[in-house]
Amino acid sequence: MLAATAAVVGLVAFFLALVVATDGAGSGFAAWSAAVGVAVVAAAWRGRRRSWRGRLVPFLPVLVAAAVTLSVCVPTVPTTRRYPSALAFVTTEHWRLSTGSRVAVYHYPPTGNGPRHRVPLVYLNGGPVRGISVLDHHFLQRLAGQGYDVYAYEQAGGGRSDLLPMDQYSITRSVRDLGAFVGKLGKGHVDVLGFSSGAVVLTRALADPATAAHLRRAVIAEPGPMDGPTARIAGQKGRPSARGIAPAMTGPRSTRVPRYAVAFGLMRLGLLSPDNGLVGQAEGDNAFTAADLGSDTASAYCARDAHRIPVEDTARNFSFSAAASLRIQQTVKDSPSIASQLRRSRTPSMLMVAECSSQVRQWATTILANDPAVQRTQYMPGVGHHMWNGLGDNDQRAAAVITAFLQEEPAPLPDYPTRADIPAFLRNHE
């Protein structure tokens, strides 16, 4: 029995090695055929001197391993893209940008009894290549209720936006799409709120004179690394998050299906390329669920909120492209420093940093140190990476900070950390 089990494990390991070697070619069937073929020949060789019944024994582990590994090769979801259904509370438009991207656009016209603000506000959500969550849509509605003309679009490949060929995803393309979107909007200068990876797109746009020329004000909220040198910083994070202590997310997980557990796992380890032949982009998007994010969601909330983390999205609206996301993140890691270009930025900007941030602190302080146009920093107490989250008065406080800056009003919170505060700020989070 032990020998048979070891044989099965060995054959499965051999199959996985072939999947990596072939980059999942042919939905994994190239690796499967080769592994099973070698195993059959080896089993025949081992049983060559046995009786006819004894010759069958070495084939039993082969049959078991063949069945197990075949499950990695057979799709269990559609292989053509199935986009999220329409939202009931906002119309989805689709715009073809000059870059070639076709993106899903959402417009929240100004409402409420207050003054209308003439400059449109564009929102760049996080991910990258994730649909805009219902929680974020509610926050955008709040901003519209304060008189802002709010536009949001899901970046290429995310949500209801069309997919791109995998080799076209890059941080540079994301910046070009932002410029093309503002140009197509055709309303002159805009304010931009960028969150997480959306804040990275915004930061790099500020370093690009052609795009920055169309931005009136920029709010950089909880940014990721802006370039390769920044991505390689292994620094401090914020106060403890709910990661590891929050209840496990409920709901179906694609990673409980062998095919997607293998594909997403090997991609995350860098052993399969984002454009691998095992699971195509569309199939991977269809398979991935909110529960697959696991502790990543909990890491966006303070430890004190571990047992009241809100549902950020609905199953019908959730969309995330793991492969395209990894591809864009890799282009950031591979990019040279943009510090010298950012030092020439003249767009008035504000940085938002969360107390329980799961982001490396130096990702934010590097922007603060190199962008002379950052006019204020708002350290948000009592919140994690996802600062507007529907808990308590968090949305109200985040909106107050954002609107005060956009209207050039006094900040609700102290300007902290300033550039002079950076060394002490980082020491306090060691």
XYZ file of C-alpha atoms in Angstrom:
430
model
C 0.000 0.000 0.000
C 2.773 2.455 0.908
C 4.569 1.680 -2.330
C 1.394 2.267 -4.348
C 0.722 5.570 -2.549
C 4.292 6.690 -3.151
C 3.915 5.792 -6.824
C 0.748 7.881 -7.140
C 2.372 10.847 -5.386
C 5.428 10.541 -7.593
C 3.376 10.452 -10.763
C 1.329 13.484 -9.683
C 4.549 15.368 -8.888
C 5.963 14.373 -12.288
C 2.799 15.629 -13.972
C 2.994 18.977 -12.153
C 6.633 19.340 -13.136
C 5.630 18.783 -16.750
C 2.821 21.338 -16.415
C 5.415 23.891 -15.318
C 7.873 22.831 -18.027
C 5.233 23.128 -20.765
C 3.586 26.217 -19.240
C 0.312 24.283 -19.146
C 0.206 23.724 -22.909
C -3.035 22.385 -24.332
C -5.015 22.874 -21.144
C -2.531 20.564 -19.397
C -3.109 17.651 -21.758
C 0.439 17.846 -23.112
C 1.794 17.228 -19.620
C -0.881 14.619 -18.876
C -0.226 12.632 -22.029
C 3.515 12.632 -21.457
C 3.220 11.721 -17.760
C 0.742 8.903 -18.375
C 2.756 7.616 -21.321
C 5.958 7.425 -19.290
C 4.073 5.854 -16.369
C 2.525 3.162 -18.606
C 5.897 2.249 -20.085
C 7.447 2.102 -16.600
C 4.570 -0.048 -15.270
C 4.926 -2.462 -18.199
C 8.650 -2.713 -17.572
C 8.196 -3.472 -13.854
C 5.646 -6.216 -14.560
C 7.421 -7.835 -17.496
C 8.535 -10.944 -15.545
C 5.334 -11.447 -13.547
C 2.294 -13.595 -14.280
C -0.393 -11.980 -16.381
C -2.313 -11.019 -13.225
C 0.810 -9.723 -11.533
C 1.533 -7.563 -14.556
C -1.649 -5.571 -13.830
C -0.554 -4.538 -10.319
C 1.916 -1.797 -11.381
C -0.820 -0.249 -13.518
C -3.140 0.464 -10.550
C -1.180 3.536 -9.310
C -1.011 4.711 -12.917
C -4.801 4.568 -13.257
C -5.313 6.432 -9.973
C -2.737 9.113 -10.840
C -4.152 9.448 -14.370
C -7.640 10.065 -12.980
C -6.366 12.579 -10.385
C -4.273 14.548 -12.860
C -6.955 14.462 -15.550
C -9.103 16.614 -13.243
C -6.502 19.368 -13.668
C -7.019 19.310 -17.437
C -10.832 19.524 -17.627
C -12.565 22.948 -17.269
C -15.496 23.145 -14.849
C -16.595 26.683 -15.823
C -17.180 28.273 -19.245
C -14.001 29.066 -21.152
C -15.457 32.184 -22.787
C -15.911 35.254 -20.620
C -19.134 35.544 -18.624
C -19.427 39.164 -17.518
C -21.167 40.234 -14.301
C -24.841 41.060 -14.655
C -25.980 44.688 -14.726
C -26.245 46.642 -11.491
C -29.741 47.735 -10.550
C -28.766 51.170 -9.236
C -26.501 52.546 -11.965
C -26.346 52.267 -15.743
C -23.319 50.589 -17.275
C -21.975 52.266 -20.396
C -19.124 50.962 -22.534
C -16.589 53.357 -23.986
C -14.011 52.520 -26.636
C -10.856 54.456 -25.716
C -8.252 55.686 -28.182
C -5.850 53.098 -26.749
C -8.127 50.312 -27.984
C -9.429 49.388 -24.540
C -13.202 49.012 -24.169
C -14.118 49.845 -20.598
C -17.263 49.769 -18.475
C -18.180 53.266 -17.269
C -20.429 54.372 -14.389
C -21.715 57.903 -13.905
C -23.149 59.343 -10.717
C -24.425 62.870 -11.467
C -24.347 65.360 -8.603
C -27.283 65.203 -6.204
C -28.178 66.677 -2.827
C -29.102 70.181 -1.800
C -25.582 71.599 -1.692
C -23.583 73.371 -4.395
C -22.638 71.541 -7.572
C -18.911 71.164 -8.201
C -17.963 71.930 -11.770
C -14.884 69.686 -12.032
C -15.676 65.991 -12.609
C -14.244 63.462 -10.154
C -12.841 60.242 -11.661
C -12.381 57.165 -9.473
C -9.686 54.521 -10.064
C -10.408 51.393 -8.061
C -7.920 48.873 -6.694
C -7.090 45.386 -7.808
C -5.468 45.622 -10.240
C -7.960 44.267 -12.787
C -10.776 43.883 -10.298
C -14.352 45.018 -10.746
C -15.598 47.945 -8.682
C -17.211 46.503 -5.553
C -20.717 47.362 -4.432
C -19.147 48.867 -1.299
C -17.139 51.267 -3.483
C -20.201 52.093 -5.581
C -22.007 53.139 -2.396
C -19.114 55.428 -1.487
C -19.210 57.026 -4.944
C -22.928 57.631 -4.455
C -22.087 59.429 -1.213
C -19.655 61.727 -3.038
C -22.264 62.414 -5.731
C -24.698 63.279 -2.944
C -22.290 66.037 -1.927
C -22.498 67.673 -5.333
C -19.695 65.896 -7.204
C -20.051 64.725 -10.785
C -18.545 61.266 -10.302
C -17.262 58.975 -13.034
C -15.705 55.558 -12.556
C -14.510 52.979 -15.014
C -13.355 49.432 -14.563
C -9.887 49.105 -15.958
C -9.387 46.873 -18.991
C -10.016 43.241 -18.100
C -11.848 44.055 -14.871
C -15.560 43.851 -14.125
C -17.628 44.476 -17.226
C -14.730 45.862 -19.254
C -13.448 43.858 -22.197
C -10.404 41.652 -21.838
C -7.090 42.485 -23.467
C -4.564 40.041 -24.893
C -2.437 39.103 -21.895
C 0.719 40.716 -23.260
C -1.060 44.090 -23.481
C -1.670 44.407 -19.754
C 0.879 46.741 -18.179
C 1.058 49.652 -15.788
C 1.972 51.859 -18.752
C -1.217 50.799 -20.578
C -3.242 51.596 -17.434
C -1.827 55.131 -17.361
C -2.502 55.589 -21.075
C -6.081 54.386 -20.541
C -6.562 57.005 -17.825
C -5.388 59.746 -20.178
C -7.612 58.412 -22.949
C -10.600 58.240 -20.602
C -10.167 61.846 -19.479
C -9.827 62.895 -23.114
C -12.988 61.057 -24.140
C -14.861 62.535 -21.174
C -14.222 65.873 -22.831
C -14.854 68.061 -19.798
C -11.453 69.657 -19.433
C -9.505 69.119 -16.251
C -10.644 66.474 -13.801
C -9.961 65.528 -10.202
C -8.899 61.904 -9.681
C -9.261 59.662 -6.639
C -7.035 56.605 -6.905
C -7.218 53.780 -4.380
C -4.590 51.041 -3.841
C -3.419 49.885 -7.290
C -5.565 52.696 -8.705
C -3.382 55.051 -6.650
C -0.348 53.563 -8.388
C -1.869 54.368 -11.776
C -2.569 57.897 -10.550
C 0.954 58.367 -9.157
C 2.515 57.280 -12.406
C 0.097 59.569 -14.280
C 1.391 62.467 -12.183
C 4.893 61.575 -13.390
C 3.711 61.632 -17.012
C 3.419 65.273 -18.173
C 0.985 64.470 -21.011
C -1.523 62.852 -18.631
C -0.866 65.126 -15.658
C -1.685 68.183 -17.795
C -5.370 67.173 -17.617
C -5.515 66.591 -13.857
C -6.594 69.425 -11.558
C -6.172 67.643 -8.184
C -5.181 64.127 -7.190
C -6.060 62.064 -4.119
C -3.638 59.163 -3.639
C -5.278 56.749 -1.216
C -3.332 53.796 0.231
C -0.970 53.377 -2.744
C 0.903 50.264 -3.755
C 4.521 50.485 -4.989
C 4.969 53.088 -7.694
C 7.922 51.434 -9.491
C 10.421 48.599 -9.351
C 12.774 50.023 -6.713
C 9.824 50.817 -4.448
C 8.338 47.341 -4.954
C 11.551 45.816 -3.653
C 11.332 47.647 -0.324
C 10.576 45.262 2.537
C 9.501 47.792 5.115
C 7.034 48.353 7.898
C 3.281 48.031 7.705
C 0.556 49.694 9.764
C -1.051 48.673 13.032
C -2.263 45.044 13.174
C -4.895 44.105 10.623
C -7.579 41.422 10.875
C -5.500 39.018 8.805
C -5.259 35.668 10.544
C -7.883 36.420 13.183
C -11.028 37.121 11.149
C -13.432 34.239 10.464
C -12.746 32.495 7.175
C -14.694 33.828 4.224
C -17.679 31.734 3.280
C -18.864 30.798 -0.178
C -17.605 28.678 -3.063
C -13.889 28.655 -3.799
C -12.390 27.818 -7.152
C -9.214 26.807 -5.325
C -11.067 23.754 -4.005
C -11.240 22.505 -7.598
C -7.949 20.786 -8.566
C -7.711 22.550 -11.922
C -7.890 26.056 -10.483
C -5.982 25.266 -7.306
C -3.061 24.159 -9.472
C -3.346 27.012 -11.980
C -3.711 29.887 -9.508
C -1.201 28.377 -7.111
C 1.508 27.924 -9.733
C 0.862 31.403 -11.161
C 1.178 32.967 -7.717
C 4.472 31.129 -7.219
C 5.689 32.404 -10.580
C 5.947 28.874 -11.995
C 3.257 29.468 -14.634
C 3.123 32.596 -16.781
C -0.060 34.723 -16.675
C -0.554 33.789 -20.327
C -0.162 30.067 -19.651
C -1.876 27.336 -21.651
C -3.458 25.599 -18.660
C -6.265 28.034 -17.821
C -7.072 30.850 -20.212
C -7.749 34.374 -19.012
C -11.508 34.200 -19.576
C -11.866 30.839 -17.829
C -9.779 32.027 -14.898
C -11.925 35.146 -14.535
C -15.083 33.044 -14.575
C -13.708 30.649 -11.966
C -12.245 33.074 -9.412
C -14.538 33.939 -6.483
C -14.494 36.414 -3.609
C -13.775 33.576 -1.176
C -10.595 32.815 -3.132
C -9.189 36.111 -1.853
C -9.138 34.535 1.600
C -7.180 36.527 4.164
C -6.416 39.290 1.631
C -9.824 40.784 2.403
C -9.278 40.577 6.172
C -5.926 42.349 5.779
C -7.814 45.460 4.627
C -9.468 45.901 8.054
C -8.210 46.685 11.545
C -7.798 43.826 13.996
C -10.555 45.348 16.129
C -12.964 44.874 13.191
C -12.071 41.205 12.631
C -15.526 39.957 13.584
C -17.529 42.589 11.751
C -15.889 42.766 8.338
C -18.611 43.823 5.889
C -19.533 41.980 2.715
C -17.719 44.089 0.140
C -19.435 42.722 -2.924
C -22.102 40.399 -4.253
C -21.372 37.126 -6.013
C -23.086 38.452 -9.149
C -20.950 41.605 -9.240
C -17.575 40.256 -8.093
C -14.897 40.030 -10.773
C -11.156 39.573 -10.513
C -8.584 38.526 -13.090
C -5.762 36.882 -11.157
C -3.613 36.365 -14.258
C -3.923 39.916 -15.600
C -3.400 41.301 -12.095
C -0.137 39.386 -11.712
C 0.924 40.548 -15.161
C 0.412 44.232 -14.302
C 2.091 43.855 -10.912
C 5.089 42.300 -12.632
C 5.367 45.250 -15.025
C 5.492 47.545 -12.003
C 8.243 45.424 -10.440
C 10.178 45.449 -13.712
C 9.862 49.203 -14.252
C 12.718 51.637 -13.529
C 12.455 54.369 -10.936
C 10.013 57.194 -11.713
C 11.276 59.354 -8.826
C 12.994 61.917 -11.063
C 9.855 62.372 -13.178
C 7.644 62.575 -10.100
C 9.818 65.355 -8.675
C 8.645 67.519 -11.586
C 4.962 67.032 -10.738
C 2.939 70.215 -10.297
C -0.546 68.715 -9.773
C -1.769 69.516 -6.229
C -2.076 66.161 -4.478
C -3.098 64.624 -1.181
C -1.933 61.343 0.326
C -4.251 59.202 2.472
C -2.701 56.604 4.804
C -4.655 54.175 6.995
C -3.738 53.359 10.579
C -4.067 49.580 10.076
C -2.703 49.602 6.559
C -1.593 46.285 5.092
C 0.552 48.240 2.629
C 4.256 48.772 3.219
C 4.603 52.239 4.726
C 7.460 53.170 2.402
C 5.142 52.786 -0.586
C 3.344 55.915 0.614
C 6.310 57.785 2.096
C 8.334 57.341 -1.125
C 5.619 59.259 -2.963
C 5.546 61.897 -0.232
C 9.327 62.289 -0.367
C 9.527 62.598 -4.155
C 6.364 64.467 -5.166
C 6.742 68.162 -4.262
C 3.096 68.775 -5.161
C 1.755 66.638 -2.276
C 0.198 69.420 -0.206
C -1.169 67.390 2.685
C -1.182 63.905 4.147
C -4.126 62.554 6.087
C -3.422 59.698 8.496
C -6.776 57.985 8.949
C -7.210 56.535 12.465
C -9.323 53.465 13.128
C -9.401 52.122 9.579
C -7.507 49.592 7.499
C -6.492 49.595 3.858
C -10.122 49.775 2.690
C -10.786 53.117 4.349
C -14.388 53.576 3.200
C -16.032 50.362 4.275
C -19.512 51.126 5.607
C -18.512 50.583 9.250
C -19.482 53.282 11.738
C -18.639 56.740 10.436
C -15.691 55.601 8.282
C -17.308 56.594 4.990
C -18.253 59.986 6.364
C -14.720 60.656 7.634
C -13.092 59.541 4.371
C -15.470 61.710 2.345
C -14.772 64.707 4.587
C -11.020 64.390 4.042
C -11.401 64.009 0.262
C -13.904 66.815 -0.247
C -11.974 69.250 1.948
C -8.906 68.810 -0.216
C -10.787 69.025 -3.503
C -12.438 72.267 -2.394
C -9.196 73.684 -0.954
C -10.721 73.839 2.520
C -8.911 73.256 5.831
C -8.062 69.612 6.451
C -10.244 67.754 8.986
C -7.124 66.014 10.332
C -3.562 67.151 11.063
C -1.154 67.153 8.139
C 0.702 63.986 9.112
C 3.147 62.674 8.269
C 4.892 65.604 6.616
C 8.140 65.059 4.749
C 10.060 65.972 7.880
C 8.035 63.382 9.820
C 8.925 60.448 7.552
C 11.869 59.021 9.591
C 9.927 59.167 12.880
C 6.763 57.867 11.210
C 8.621 54.799 9.956
C 10.349 54.234 13.297
C 6.986 54.302 15.061
C 5.840 51.397 12.913
C 8.846 49.131 13.379
